[in-house]
PDB file of N, CA and C and ligand atoms in Angstrom:
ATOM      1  N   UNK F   1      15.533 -15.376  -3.118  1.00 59.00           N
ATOM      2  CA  UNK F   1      16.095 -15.057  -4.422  1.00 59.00           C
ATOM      3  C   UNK F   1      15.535 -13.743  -4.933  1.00 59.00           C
ATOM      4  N   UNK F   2      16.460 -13.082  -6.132  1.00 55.00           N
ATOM      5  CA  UNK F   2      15.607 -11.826  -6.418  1.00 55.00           C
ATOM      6  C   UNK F   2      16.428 -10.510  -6.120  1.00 55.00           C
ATOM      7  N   UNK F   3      16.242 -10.497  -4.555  1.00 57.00           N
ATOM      8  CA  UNK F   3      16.397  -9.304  -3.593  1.00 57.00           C
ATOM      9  C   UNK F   3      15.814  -8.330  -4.336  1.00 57.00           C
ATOM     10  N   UNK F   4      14.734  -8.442  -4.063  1.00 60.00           N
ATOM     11  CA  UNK F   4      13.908  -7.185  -4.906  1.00 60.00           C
ATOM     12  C   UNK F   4      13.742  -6.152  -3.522  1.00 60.00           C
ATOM     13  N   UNK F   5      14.129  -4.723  -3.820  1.00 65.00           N
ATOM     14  CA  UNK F   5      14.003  -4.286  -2.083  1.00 65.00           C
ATOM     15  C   UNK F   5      12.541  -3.185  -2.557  1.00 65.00           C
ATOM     16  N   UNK F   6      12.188  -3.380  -3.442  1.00 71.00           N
ATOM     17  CA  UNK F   6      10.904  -2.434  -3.503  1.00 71.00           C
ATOM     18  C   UNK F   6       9.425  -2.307  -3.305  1.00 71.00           C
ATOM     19  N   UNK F   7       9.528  -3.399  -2.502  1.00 80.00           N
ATOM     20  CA  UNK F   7       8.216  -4.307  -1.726  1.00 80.00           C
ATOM     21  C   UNK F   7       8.438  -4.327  -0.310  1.00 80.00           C
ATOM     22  N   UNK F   8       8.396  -3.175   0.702  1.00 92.00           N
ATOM     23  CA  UNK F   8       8.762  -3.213   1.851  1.00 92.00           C
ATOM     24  C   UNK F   8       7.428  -3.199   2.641  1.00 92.00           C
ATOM     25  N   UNK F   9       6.275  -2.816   2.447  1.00 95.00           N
ATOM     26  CA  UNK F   9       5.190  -3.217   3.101  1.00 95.00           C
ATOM     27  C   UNK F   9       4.295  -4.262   2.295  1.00 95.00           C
ATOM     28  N   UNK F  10       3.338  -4.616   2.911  1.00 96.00           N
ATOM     29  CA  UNK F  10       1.885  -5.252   2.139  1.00 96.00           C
ATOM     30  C   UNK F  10       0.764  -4.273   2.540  1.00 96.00           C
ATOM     31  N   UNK F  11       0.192  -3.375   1.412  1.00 96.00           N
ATOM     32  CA  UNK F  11      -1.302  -3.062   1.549  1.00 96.00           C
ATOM     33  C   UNK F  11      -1.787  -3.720   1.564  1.00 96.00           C
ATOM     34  N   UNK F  12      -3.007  -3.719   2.611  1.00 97.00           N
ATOM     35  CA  UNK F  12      -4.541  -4.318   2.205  1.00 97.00           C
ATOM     36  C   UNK F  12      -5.558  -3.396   2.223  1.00 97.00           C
ATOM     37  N   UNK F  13      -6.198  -3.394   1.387  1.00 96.00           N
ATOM     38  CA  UNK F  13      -6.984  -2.306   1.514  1.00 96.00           C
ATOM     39  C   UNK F  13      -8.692  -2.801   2.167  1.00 96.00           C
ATOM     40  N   UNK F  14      -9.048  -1.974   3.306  1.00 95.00           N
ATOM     41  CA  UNK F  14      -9.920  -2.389   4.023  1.00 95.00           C
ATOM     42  C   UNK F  14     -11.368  -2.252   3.342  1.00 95.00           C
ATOM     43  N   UNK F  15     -11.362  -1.689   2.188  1.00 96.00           N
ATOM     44  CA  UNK F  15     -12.441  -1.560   1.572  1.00 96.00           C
ATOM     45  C   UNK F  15     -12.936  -2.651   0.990  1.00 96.00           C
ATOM     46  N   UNK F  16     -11.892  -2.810  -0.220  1.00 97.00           N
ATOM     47  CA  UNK F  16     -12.240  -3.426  -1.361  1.00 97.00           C
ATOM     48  C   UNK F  16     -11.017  -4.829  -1.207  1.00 97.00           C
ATOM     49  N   UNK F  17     -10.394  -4.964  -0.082  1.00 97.00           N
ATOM     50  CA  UNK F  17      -9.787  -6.208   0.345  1.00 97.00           C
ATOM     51  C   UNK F  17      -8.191  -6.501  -1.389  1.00 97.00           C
ATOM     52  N   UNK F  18      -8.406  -5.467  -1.761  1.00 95.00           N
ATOM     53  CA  UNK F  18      -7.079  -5.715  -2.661  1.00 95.00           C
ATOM     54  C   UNK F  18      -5.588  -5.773  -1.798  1.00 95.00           C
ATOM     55  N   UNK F  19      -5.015  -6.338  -1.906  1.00 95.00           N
ATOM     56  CA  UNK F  19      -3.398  -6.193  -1.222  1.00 95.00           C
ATOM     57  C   UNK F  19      -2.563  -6.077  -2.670  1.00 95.00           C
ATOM     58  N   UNK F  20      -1.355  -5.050  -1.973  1.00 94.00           N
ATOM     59  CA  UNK F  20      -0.381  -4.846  -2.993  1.00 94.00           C
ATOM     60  C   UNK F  20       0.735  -5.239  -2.052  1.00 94.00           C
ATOM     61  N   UNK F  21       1.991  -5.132  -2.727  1.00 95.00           N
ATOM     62  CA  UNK F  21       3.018  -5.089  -2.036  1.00 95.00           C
ATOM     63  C   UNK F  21       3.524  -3.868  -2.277  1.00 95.00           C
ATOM     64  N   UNK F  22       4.223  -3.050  -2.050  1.00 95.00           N
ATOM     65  CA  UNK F  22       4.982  -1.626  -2.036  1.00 95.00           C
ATOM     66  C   UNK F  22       5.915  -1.213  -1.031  1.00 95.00           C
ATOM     67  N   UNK F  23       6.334  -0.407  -1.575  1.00 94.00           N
ATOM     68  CA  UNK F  23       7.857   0.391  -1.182  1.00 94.00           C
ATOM     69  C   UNK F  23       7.333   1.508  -0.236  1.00 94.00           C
ATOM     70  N   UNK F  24       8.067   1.930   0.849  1.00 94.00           N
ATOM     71  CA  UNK F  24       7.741   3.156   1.251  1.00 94.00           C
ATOM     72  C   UNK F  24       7.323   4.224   0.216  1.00 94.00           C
ATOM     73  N   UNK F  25       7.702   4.432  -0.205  1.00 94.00           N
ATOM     74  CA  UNK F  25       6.969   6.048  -1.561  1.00 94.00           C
ATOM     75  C   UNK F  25       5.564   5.352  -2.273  1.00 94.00           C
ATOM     76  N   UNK F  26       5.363   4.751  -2.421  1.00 94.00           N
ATOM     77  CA  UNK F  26       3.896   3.967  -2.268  1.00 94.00           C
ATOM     78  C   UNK F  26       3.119   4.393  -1.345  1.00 94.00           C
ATOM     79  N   UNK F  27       3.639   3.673  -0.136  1.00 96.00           N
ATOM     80  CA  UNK F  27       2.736   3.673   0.819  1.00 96.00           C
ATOM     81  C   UNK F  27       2.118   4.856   1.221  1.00 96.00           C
ATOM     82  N   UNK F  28       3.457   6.172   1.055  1.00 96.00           N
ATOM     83  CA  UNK F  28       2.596   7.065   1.626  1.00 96.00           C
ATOM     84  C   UNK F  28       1.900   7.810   0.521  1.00 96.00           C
ATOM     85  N   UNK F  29       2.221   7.472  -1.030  1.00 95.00           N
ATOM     86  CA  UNK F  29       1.221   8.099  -1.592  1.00 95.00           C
ATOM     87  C   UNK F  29      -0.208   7.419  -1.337  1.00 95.00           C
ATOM     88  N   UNK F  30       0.097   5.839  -1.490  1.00 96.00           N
ATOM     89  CA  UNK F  30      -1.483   5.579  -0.660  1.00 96.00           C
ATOM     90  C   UNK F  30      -2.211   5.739   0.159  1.00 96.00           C
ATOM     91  N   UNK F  31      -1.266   6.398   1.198  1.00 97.00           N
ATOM     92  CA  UNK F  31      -1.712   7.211   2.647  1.00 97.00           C
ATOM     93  C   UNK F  31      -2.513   8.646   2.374  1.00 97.00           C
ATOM     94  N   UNK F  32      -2.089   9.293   0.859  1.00 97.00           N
ATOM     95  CA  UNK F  32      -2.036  10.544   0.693  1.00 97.00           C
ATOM     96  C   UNK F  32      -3.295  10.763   0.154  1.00 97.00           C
ATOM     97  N   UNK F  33      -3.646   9.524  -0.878  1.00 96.00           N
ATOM     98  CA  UNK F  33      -4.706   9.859  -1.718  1.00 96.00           C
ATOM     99  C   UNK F  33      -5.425   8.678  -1.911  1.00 96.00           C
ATOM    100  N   UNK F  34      -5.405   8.277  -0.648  1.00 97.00           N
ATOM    101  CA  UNK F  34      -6.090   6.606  -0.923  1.00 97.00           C
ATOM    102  C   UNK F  34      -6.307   5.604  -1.867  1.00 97.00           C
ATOM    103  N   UNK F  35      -6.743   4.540  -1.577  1.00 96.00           N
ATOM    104  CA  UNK F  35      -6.435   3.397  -2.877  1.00 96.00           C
ATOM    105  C   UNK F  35      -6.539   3.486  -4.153  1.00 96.00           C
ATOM    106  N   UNK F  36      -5.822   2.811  -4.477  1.00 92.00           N
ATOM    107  CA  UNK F  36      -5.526   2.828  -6.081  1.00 92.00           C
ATOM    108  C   UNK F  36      -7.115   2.548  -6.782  1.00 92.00           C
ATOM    109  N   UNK F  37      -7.360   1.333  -6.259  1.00 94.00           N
ATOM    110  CA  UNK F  37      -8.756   0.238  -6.308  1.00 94.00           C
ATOM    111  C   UNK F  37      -9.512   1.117  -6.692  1.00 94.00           C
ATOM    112  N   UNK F  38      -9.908   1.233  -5.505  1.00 97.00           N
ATOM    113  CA  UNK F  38     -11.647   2.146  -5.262  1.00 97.00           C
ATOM    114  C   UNK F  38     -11.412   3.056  -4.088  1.00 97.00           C
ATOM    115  N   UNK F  39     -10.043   3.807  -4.228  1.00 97.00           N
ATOM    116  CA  UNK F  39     -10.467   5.043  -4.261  1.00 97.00           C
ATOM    117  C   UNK F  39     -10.479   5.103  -1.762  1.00 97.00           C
ATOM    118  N   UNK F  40     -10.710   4.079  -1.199  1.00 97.00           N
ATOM    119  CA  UNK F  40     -11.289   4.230  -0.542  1.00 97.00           C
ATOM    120  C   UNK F  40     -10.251   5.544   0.549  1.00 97.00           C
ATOM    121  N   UNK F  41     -10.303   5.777   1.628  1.00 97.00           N
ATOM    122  CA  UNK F  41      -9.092   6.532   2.204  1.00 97.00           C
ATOM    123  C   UNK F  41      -8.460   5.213   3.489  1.00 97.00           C
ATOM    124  N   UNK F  42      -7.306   5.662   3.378  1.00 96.00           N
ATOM    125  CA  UNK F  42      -6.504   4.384   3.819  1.00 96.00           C
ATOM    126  C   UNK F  42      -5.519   5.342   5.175  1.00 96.00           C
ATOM    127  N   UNK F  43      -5.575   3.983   5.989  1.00 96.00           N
ATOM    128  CA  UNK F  43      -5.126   4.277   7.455  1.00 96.00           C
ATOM    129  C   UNK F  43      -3.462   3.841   7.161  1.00 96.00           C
ATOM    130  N   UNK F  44      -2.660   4.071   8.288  1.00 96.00           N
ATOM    131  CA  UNK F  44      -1.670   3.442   8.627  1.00 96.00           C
ATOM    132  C   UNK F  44      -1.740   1.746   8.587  1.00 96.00           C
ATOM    133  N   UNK F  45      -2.819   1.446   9.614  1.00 96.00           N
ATOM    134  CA  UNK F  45      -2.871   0.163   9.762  1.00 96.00           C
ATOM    135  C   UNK F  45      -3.449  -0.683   8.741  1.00 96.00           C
ATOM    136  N   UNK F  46      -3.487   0.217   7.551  1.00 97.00           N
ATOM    137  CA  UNK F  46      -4.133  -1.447   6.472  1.00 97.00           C
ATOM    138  C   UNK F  46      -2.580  -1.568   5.891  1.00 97.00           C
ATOM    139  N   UNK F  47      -1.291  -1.156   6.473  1.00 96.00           N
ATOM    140  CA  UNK F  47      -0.104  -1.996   6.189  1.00 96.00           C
ATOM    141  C   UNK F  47       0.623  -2.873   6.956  1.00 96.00           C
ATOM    142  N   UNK F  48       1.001  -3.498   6.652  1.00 93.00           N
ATOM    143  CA  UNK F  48       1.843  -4.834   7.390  1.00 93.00           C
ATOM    144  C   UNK F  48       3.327  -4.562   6.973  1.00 93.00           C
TER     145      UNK F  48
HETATM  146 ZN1  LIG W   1      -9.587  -0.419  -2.149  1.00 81.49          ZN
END
């Protein structure tokens, strides 16, 4: 239900273990400038 399409990956962030859900344009700003959280720098692979 929903069809929300703006949740296309799951972060986890390997630092501070927060998960988000997000959209591609997320992800790669989280790719860009690392976590929201704390900041940490974030790989490809902390998405699912
Ligand atoms: Zn973090």
């Amino acid at each position: 239900m929903g069809g929300d399409e703006s949740t296309e990956y799951t972060f986890v962030c390997p630092e501070c273990g927060e998960s988000l859900d997000v959209n591609a344009s997320m992800r790669d700003a989280l790719l860009d400038r690392g976590c929201v959280i704390c900041g940490a720098s974030v790989s490809p692979s902390a998405f699912a």
